[in-house]
């Protein structure tokens, strides 16, 4: 019997990460989930149980992607448990808002440390273990905000542009060794990150609308569903066709790049 493949997902407890976990689990993968939440917390526990219902073995760990020690432990545990890493999805991310000249050091450093340096740390250990086995696919979650500027979104744009530079560099480094590295750039997605009144106000400022609730915003502005992202992330991680390009950014943009 062929050994089951594995996927490792950062930010795996909720939102996009949860949807990715379900997609891979139902297609025969074992799943490694890392998140700032503890696996005993309700949302994370639900994700774990649903993956197991889909037939996956699950390794779930509380892990801060800004910590070298915790990330080293995550990848070592995954390797010791399953002995392989087929797909790694650098999904964890945060957002904040503010005009460039109003941002504090703390605001900038938080987003860069999690979104960009955290993705680099994820890629670093993914590459180290994939180089041992001579194959693998790394998928970095960037954003359409990594392709154009947006008012009041400097920290997020900086981090997501940086992820593309990382993706292209690592792809050149490990492509000849059988490892594919690409980035997915979604536009706005219906996730907990966007389900705040602060995000609603950001969209109002950006569009000139006057949405009063998250539901109004979701109905009034095009948003992707998490399943849209997961279908693409699964294709990028498993298909023969997606193994034919490397170091690319793939935009799932709902026409925003026209």
Coordinates of C-alpha atoms in Angstrom, one line a residue:
X1 CA 0.0 0.0 0.0
X2 CA 1.3 3.4 -0.9
X3 CA 2.3 5.6 2.1
X4 CA -0.1 8.4 2.8
X5 CA 1.2 11.9 1.9
X6 CA 1.3 14.7 4.4
X7 CA 0.5 18.4 4.4
X8 CA 1.6 21.0 7.0
X9 CA -0.4 24.1 7.4
X10 CA 0.4 27.2 9.6
X11 CA -2.6 29.1 10.9
X12 CA -4.5 25.9 10.6
X13 CA -7.1 26.2 13.3
X14 CA -9.6 28.5 11.5
X15 CA -10.4 30.4 8.3
X16 CA -8.4 29.5 5.2
X17 CA -6.2 27.1 7.1
X18 CA -9.1 25.1 8.3
X19 CA -10.5 24.9 4.8
X20 CA -7.1 23.8 3.4
X21 CA -6.9 21.1 6.1
X22 CA -10.3 19.7 5.2
X23 CA -9.6 19.7 1.5
X24 CA -6.3 17.7 1.9
X25 CA -7.8 15.4 4.6
X26 CA -10.7 14.4 2.4
X27 CA -8.2 13.6 -0.4
X28 CA -6.2 11.1 1.6
X29 CA -3.5 13.3 3.2
X30 CA -2.4 13.2 6.8
X31 CA -2.5 16.7 8.3
X32 CA -0.1 18.7 10.5
X33 CA -1.7 21.8 11.9
X34 CA 0.1 24.7 13.6
X35 CA -1.6 27.6 15.2
X36 CA -1.3 30.3 17.9
X37 CA -4.4 28.6 19.5
X38 CA -4.0 25.6 21.7
X39 CA -5.4 22.4 20.2
X40 CA -7.7 22.0 23.2
X41 CA -9.6 25.3 22.3
X42 CA -13.0 24.8 20.7
X43 CA -12.3 26.1 17.2
X44 CA -9.0 24.2 16.8
X45 CA -10.5 21.0 18.4
X46 CA -13.3 21.2 15.8
X47 CA -10.8 21.4 12.9
X48 CA -8.9 18.4 14.3
X49 CA -12.0 16.3 14.7
X50 CA -13.3 17.1 11.3
X51 CA -10.0 16.2 9.7
X52 CA -10.0 12.9 11.5
X53 CA -13.6 12.2 10.3
X54 CA -12.2 12.6 6.8
X55 CA -9.7 9.9 7.5
X56 CA -6.6 11.9 8.3
X57 CA -4.2 11.3 11.1
X58 CA -3.6 14.8 12.6
X59 CA -0.7 16.3 14.4
X60 CA -1.9 19.5 16.0
X61 CA 0.5 21.9 17.8
X62 CA 0.3 25.3 19.4
X63 CA 3.1 27.1 17.6
X64 CA 4.2 30.7 17.3
X65 CA 5.7 31.2 13.9
X66 CA 7.8 34.1 15.1
X67 CA 9.7 31.6 17.4
X68 CA 12.6 29.7 15.9
X69 CA 12.5 27.2 18.7
X70 CA 8.8 26.4 18.3
X71 CA 9.1 26.1 14.6
X72 CA 12.0 23.8 14.8
X73 CA 10.0 21.7 17.2
X74 CA 7.0 21.7 14.9
X75 CA 8.9 20.4 11.9
X76 CA 10.9 17.9 13.9
X77 CA 7.7 16.5 15.4
X78 CA 6.1 16.3 12.0
X79 CA 9.1 14.5 10.5
X80 CA 9.3 12.1 13.4
X81 CA 5.6 11.3 13.2
X82 CA 5.2 10.8 9.5
X83 CA 8.7 10.7 8.0
X84 CA 7.8 12.9 5.0
X85 CA 6.6 16.4 4.1
X86 CA 4.8 16.5 0.8
X87 CA 3.1 19.9 0.9
X88 CA 3.7 22.9 3.2
X89 CA 1.3 25.8 3.2
X90 CA 2.6 29.0 4.8
X91 CA -0.9 30.4 5.6
X92 CA -0.6 32.2 8.9
X93 CA -1.1 35.9 8.8
X94 CA -2.5 39.0 10.4
X95 CA -3.7 42.5 9.2
X96 CA -3.8 46.0 10.6
X97 CA -4.7 49.4 9.3
X98 CA -3.3 52.9 9.3
X99 CA -1.9 55.5 7.0
X100 CA 1.9 55.0 6.4
X101 CA 2.8 58.2 8.3
X102 CA 0.7 57.2 11.3
X103 CA 1.9 53.7 11.8
X104 CA 3.8 52.8 15.0
X105 CA 6.9 50.6 15.2
X106 CA 4.8 48.0 17.0
X107 CA 2.1 47.9 14.2
X108 CA 4.8 47.4 11.5
X109 CA 6.9 44.9 13.4
X110 CA 3.9 42.7 14.3
X111 CA 2.7 42.3 10.7
X112 CA 6.2 41.8 9.2
X113 CA 7.2 39.4 12.0
X114 CA 4.2 37.2 11.5
X115 CA 3.4 37.5 7.8
X116 CA 6.8 37.8 6.2
X117 CA 9.4 36.5 8.7
X118 CA 7.0 33.8 9.8
X119 CA 6.6 32.7 6.2
X120 CA 10.4 32.7 5.7
X121 CA 10.7 30.6 8.8
X122 CA 8.1 28.2 7.5
X123 CA 9.8 28.0 4.2
X124 CA 13.2 27.5 5.8
X125 CA 12.3 24.4 7.7
X126 CA 10.1 23.1 4.8
X127 CA 13.1 23.3 2.5
X128 CA 15.5 21.7 5.0
X129 CA 13.2 18.6 5.3
X130 CA 12.2 18.5 1.7
X131 CA 15.8 18.6 0.6
X132 CA 16.3 15.4 2.6
X133 CA 13.7 13.6 0.6
X134 CA 14.3 15.2 -2.8
X135 CA 10.8 16.4 -3.4
X136 CA 8.0 18.6 -2.1
X137 CA 5.8 21.6 -2.8
X138 CA 5.7 24.8 -0.8
X139 CA 2.8 27.2 -1.2
X140 CA 3.1 30.7 0.3
X141 CA -0.2 32.6 0.8
X142 CA 0.4 36.1 -0.4
X143 CA -2.4 38.4 -1.5
X144 CA -3.5 40.7 -4.3
X145 CA -2.2 43.2 -1.8
X146 CA 1.2 41.8 -2.8
X147 CA 0.6 43.0 -6.3
X148 CA -0.6 46.6 -5.8
X149 CA -0.7 49.3 -3.1
X150 CA -3.8 50.0 -1.0
X151 CA -4.3 53.1 1.2
X152 CA -4.1 52.3 5.0
X153 CA -2.7 48.9 4.3
X154 CA 1.1 49.5 4.2
X155 CA 2.0 46.8 6.7
X156 CA 0.0 44.2 4.9
X157 CA 1.2 45.2 1.5
X158 CA 4.8 45.3 2.5
X159 CA 4.6 41.8 4.0
X160 CA 2.7 40.3 1.1
X161 CA 5.1 41.8 -1.5
X162 CA 8.0 40.5 0.5
X163 CA 6.5 37.0 0.4
X164 CA 6.7 37.1 -3.4
X165 CA 10.4 38.0 -3.3
X166 CA 11.0 35.1 -0.9
X167 CA 9.0 32.7 -3.1
X168 CA 10.9 33.6 -6.3
X169 CA 14.3 33.3 -4.6
X170 CA 13.6 30.0 -2.9
X171 CA 12.2 28.6 -6.1
X172 CA 15.4 29.2 -7.9
X173 CA 17.4 27.7 -5.0
X174 CA 15.5 24.5 -4.6
X175 CA 13.8 24.0 -8.0
X176 CA 16.7 22.1 -9.4
X177 CA 16.4 19.7 -6.4
X178 CA 12.8 18.7 -7.1
X179 CA 11.0 21.2 -4.9
X180 CA 8.3 23.5 -6.3
X181 CA 7.6 26.9 -4.6
X182 CA 4.8 29.1 -5.6
X183 CA 2.6 31.8 -4.1
X184 CA -1.2 32.2 -4.2
X185 CA -2.5 35.8 -4.2
X186 CA -6.2 35.9 -3.2
X187 CA -8.3 39.0 -3.0
X188 CA -10.7 39.5 -0.1
X189 CA -11.8 36.3 1.6
X190 CA -14.6 35.6 4.0
X191 CA -12.6 34.6 7.1
X192 CA -12.5 35.7 10.8
X193 CA -9.8 38.2 9.8
X194 CA -12.3 40.2 7.8
X195 CA -15.2 39.7 10.2
X196 CA -14.5 42.9 12.3
X197 CA -16.0 46.3 12.3
X198 CA -12.5 47.7 11.8
X199 CA -12.3 45.8 8.5
X200 CA -15.8 47.1 7.6
X201 CA -14.6 50.6 8.2
X202 CA -11.5 50.0 6.0
X203 CA -13.7 48.8 3.2
X204 CA -16.0 51.8 3.6
X205 CA -13.0 54.1 3.4
X206 CA -11.7 52.3 0.4
X207 CA -15.0 52.1 -1.6
X208 CA -17.0 55.1 -0.3
X209 CA -19.7 52.7 0.9
X210 CA -21.4 52.9 4.3
X211 CA -21.8 49.3 5.3
X212 CA -23.0 49.0 8.9
X213 CA -22.3 45.3 9.5
X214 CA -20.0 42.5 8.3
X215 CA -23.0 40.8 6.6
X216 CA -23.8 44.0 4.6
X217 CA -20.1 44.2 3.5
X218 CA -20.0 40.6 2.4
X219 CA -23.2 41.1 0.4
X220 CA -22.1 44.4 -1.1
X221 CA -18.5 43.8 -2.1
X222 CA -17.1 40.7 -3.9
X223 CA -15.4 38.3 -1.5
X224 CA -14.0 34.8 -2.1
X225 CA -15.2 31.8 0.0
X226 CA -12.5 29.9 1.8
X227 CA -13.3 26.8 -0.4
X228 CA -12.3 28.8 -3.5
X229 CA -8.8 29.2 -2.0
X230 CA -8.6 25.6 -0.8
X231 CA -9.5 24.2 -4.3
X232 CA -6.6 26.3 -5.8
X233 CA -4.2 25.4 -3.0
X234 CA -5.0 21.7 -3.4
X235 CA -4.4 22.0 -7.2
X236 CA -1.1 23.8 -6.6
X237 CA 0.0 21.2 -4.1
X238 CA -0.9 18.0 -6.0
X239 CA -1.5 18.4 -9.7
X240 CA 0.9 17.5 -12.4
X241 CA 0.2 20.8 -14.2
X242 CA 1.1 22.9 -11.1
X243 CA 4.5 21.1 -11.0
X244 CA 5.3 22.7 -14.4
X245 CA 5.8 26.3 -13.0
X246 CA 8.0 27.5 -10.2
X247 CA 8.5 30.8 -8.4
X248 CA 5.2 32.2 -9.7
X249 CA 2.4 34.2 -8.1
X250 CA -1.1 32.9 -9.0
X251 CA -3.8 35.6 -8.6
X252 CA -7.3 34.6 -7.5
X253 CA -8.5 38.1 -7.8
X254 CA -12.3 38.3 -8.8
X255 CA -11.3 40.6 -11.5
X256 CA -9.6 43.2 -9.3
X257 CA -6.4 43.1 -11.3
X258 CA -8.1 44.2 -14.6

